[in-house]
Amino acid sequence: MPQPKDKGVVNTWNTDKQFGFVSCDNAREDLFLHAENVPNMKLREEIKTRGFSRGDRIRFDIEPPVTGRGKMVAMNVEMDKGQGRSASRGGRSRSRRRSDDRNRSRRSRGRSDSRSRGRDRSRERRR
């Protein structure tokens, strides 16, 4: 099987729905990316479990969407040579990801607290 010719960087990934978008190096618009378009079964299972990370370098072929509408599609997706999963998923990356999750939950609580305080204050002002 010939190697995919185009290269790009994953810019978004939805692990639950197993799709995302890739910014193509050759200045095309962003492409649609789906886990099912990864032919290597071992890599596909890892992508389905962990997902791509923002910034992962990949190689792919570009095809029009099956429906004839929407974004072009990245097919035959593989990690860019020298940019294997272990390189893009080093300890630092994982560490940052965990802290992002912790920060998100803190921010959620913070927003919730401030909203409730804001409502109490506005009620006091009306009286």
Short mmCIF file of C-alpha atoms in Angstrom, two decimals:
data_model
loop_
_atom_site.label_atom_id
_atom_site.label_comp_id
_atom_site.label_asym_id
_atom_site.label_seq_id
_atom_site.Cartn_x
_atom_site.Cartn_y
_atom_site.Cartn_z
CA MET A 1 0.00 0.00 0.00
CA PRO A 2 1.55 3.36 -0.99
CA GLN A 3 2.20 5.86 1.75
CA PRO A 4 -0.36 8.67 2.10
CA LYS A 5 1.05 11.81 0.52
CA ASP A 6 -0.48 14.72 2.45
CA LYS A 7 0.54 15.80 5.94
CA GLY A 8 -1.14 17.83 8.64
CA VAL A 9 -1.76 18.46 12.32
CA VAL A 10 -4.76 17.33 14.34
CA ASN A 11 -6.43 20.49 15.67
CA THR A 12 -9.55 19.07 17.34
CA TRP A 13 -10.67 15.60 18.42
CA ASN A 14 -13.91 14.35 20.00
CA THR A 15 -13.04 11.06 21.73
CA ASP A 16 -16.68 10.16 22.43
CA LYS A 17 -17.72 10.50 18.79
CA GLN A 18 -14.30 9.45 17.39
CA PHE A 19 -13.94 12.27 14.90
CA GLY A 20 -12.12 15.55 14.59
CA PHE A 21 -10.42 17.90 12.17
CA VAL A 22 -6.93 18.23 10.77
CA SER A 23 -5.15 21.32 9.45
CA CYS A 24 -3.48 20.36 6.18
CA ASP A 25 0.13 21.53 5.69
CA ASN A 26 -0.52 22.54 2.07
CA ALA A 27 -2.88 25.39 3.12
CA ARG A 28 -6.12 23.65 2.20
CA GLU A 29 -9.12 24.14 4.46
CA ASP A 30 -9.42 21.84 7.49
CA LEU A 31 -10.30 18.23 6.72
CA PHE A 32 -12.73 15.88 8.47
CA LEU A 33 -10.98 13.04 10.31
CA HIS A 34 -12.63 9.84 11.62
CA ALA A 35 -11.13 6.93 13.56
CA GLU A 36 -12.55 4.47 11.01
CA ASN A 37 -10.25 6.02 8.39
CA VAL A 38 -7.14 4.67 10.18
CA PRO A 39 -6.26 1.40 8.36
CA ASN A 40 -3.75 0.17 10.99
CA MET A 41 -5.96 -1.78 13.42
CA LYS A 42 -3.63 -1.38 16.41
CA LEU A 43 -3.45 2.40 15.93
CA ARG A 44 -7.21 2.57 15.24
CA GLU A 45 -8.02 0.86 18.56
CA GLU A 46 -5.68 3.24 20.39
CA ILE A 47 -7.32 6.22 18.68
CA LYS A 48 -10.78 4.93 19.61
CA THR A 49 -9.71 4.52 23.23
CA ARG A 50 -7.51 7.57 23.81
CA GLY A 51 -8.18 9.74 20.78
CA PHE A 52 -5.78 11.92 18.86
CA SER A 53 -4.11 14.77 20.71
CA ARG A 54 -4.11 18.30 19.43
CA GLY A 55 -0.82 18.72 17.59
CA ASP A 56 -0.41 15.06 16.54
CA ARG A 57 1.33 14.99 13.13
CA ILE A 58 -0.40 12.67 10.66
CA ARG A 59 -0.17 11.60 7.00
CA PHE A 60 -3.28 10.95 4.92
CA ASP A 61 -4.93 10.91 1.51
CA ILE A 62 -7.60 13.49 0.73
CA GLU A 63 -10.94 12.39 -0.69
CA PRO A 64 -14.25 14.18 -1.28
CA PRO A 65 -17.05 13.48 1.22
CA VAL A 66 -19.26 10.49 0.38
CA THR A 67 -22.39 12.67 0.53
CA GLY A 68 -20.90 15.18 -1.88
CA ARG A 69 -21.33 17.92 0.74
CA GLY A 70 -19.20 19.08 3.63
CA LYS A 71 -15.48 19.09 4.21
CA MET A 72 -12.95 16.98 2.35
CA VAL A 73 -12.04 13.81 4.25
CA ALA A 74 -8.66 12.55 5.50
CA MET A 75 -8.43 8.86 4.51
CA ASN A 76 -5.76 6.18 5.08
CA VAL A 77 -4.63 8.08 8.16
CA GLU A 78 -1.35 7.18 9.86
CA MET A 79 1.02 8.88 12.26
CA ASP A 80 3.66 10.92 10.44
CA LYS A 81 6.99 9.10 10.19
CA GLY A 82 9.08 9.73 13.28
CA GLN A 83 6.00 11.04 15.09
CA GLY A 84 4.69 7.80 16.60
CA ARG A 85 2.13 7.69 19.37
CA SER A 86 4.80 7.42 22.04
CA ALA A 87 6.50 10.61 20.83
CA SER A 88 3.29 12.60 20.80
CA ARG A 89 2.04 11.07 24.04
CA GLY A 90 5.04 11.62 26.28
CA GLY A 91 4.70 11.98 30.05
CA ARG A 92 4.55 15.75 29.79
CA SER A 93 1.58 15.61 27.45
CA ARG A 94 -0.31 13.24 29.73
CA SER A 95 0.52 15.33 32.77
CA ARG A 96 -0.82 18.46 31.11
CA ARG A 97 -3.96 16.62 30.08
CA ARG A 98 -4.72 15.50 33.63
CA SER A 99 -4.18 19.00 34.98
CA ASP A 100 -6.47 20.37 32.26
CA ASP A 101 -9.19 18.00 33.47
CA ARG A 102 -8.63 19.11 37.06
CA ASN A 103 -8.69 22.77 36.08
CA ARG A 104 -11.91 22.27 34.14
CA SER A 105 -13.65 20.83 37.18
CA ARG A 106 -12.34 23.65 39.37
CA ARG A 107 -13.51 26.22 36.86
CA SER A 108 -16.93 24.59 36.74
CA ARG A 109 -17.31 24.83 40.49
CA GLY A 110 -15.98 28.36 40.43
CA ARG A 111 -18.48 29.45 37.82
CA SER A 112 -21.30 27.74 39.65
CA ASP A 113 -20.38 29.42 42.94
CA SER A 114 -20.05 32.86 41.39
CA ARG A 115 -23.35 32.51 39.57
CA SER A 116 -25.23 31.66 42.73
CA ARG A 117 -23.58 34.55 44.56
CA GLY A 118 -24.42 36.84 41.69
CA ARG A 119 -28.08 35.89 41.85
CA ASP A 120 -28.22 36.49 45.61
CA ARG A 121 -26.71 39.93 45.19
CA SER A 122 -29.14 40.90 42.47
CA ARG A 123 -32.07 39.88 44.67
CA GLU A 124 -30.75 42.04 47.47
CA ARG A 125 -30.44 45.02 45.14
CA ARG A 126 -34.05 44.72 43.99
CA ARG A 127 -35.44 44.87 47.53
#
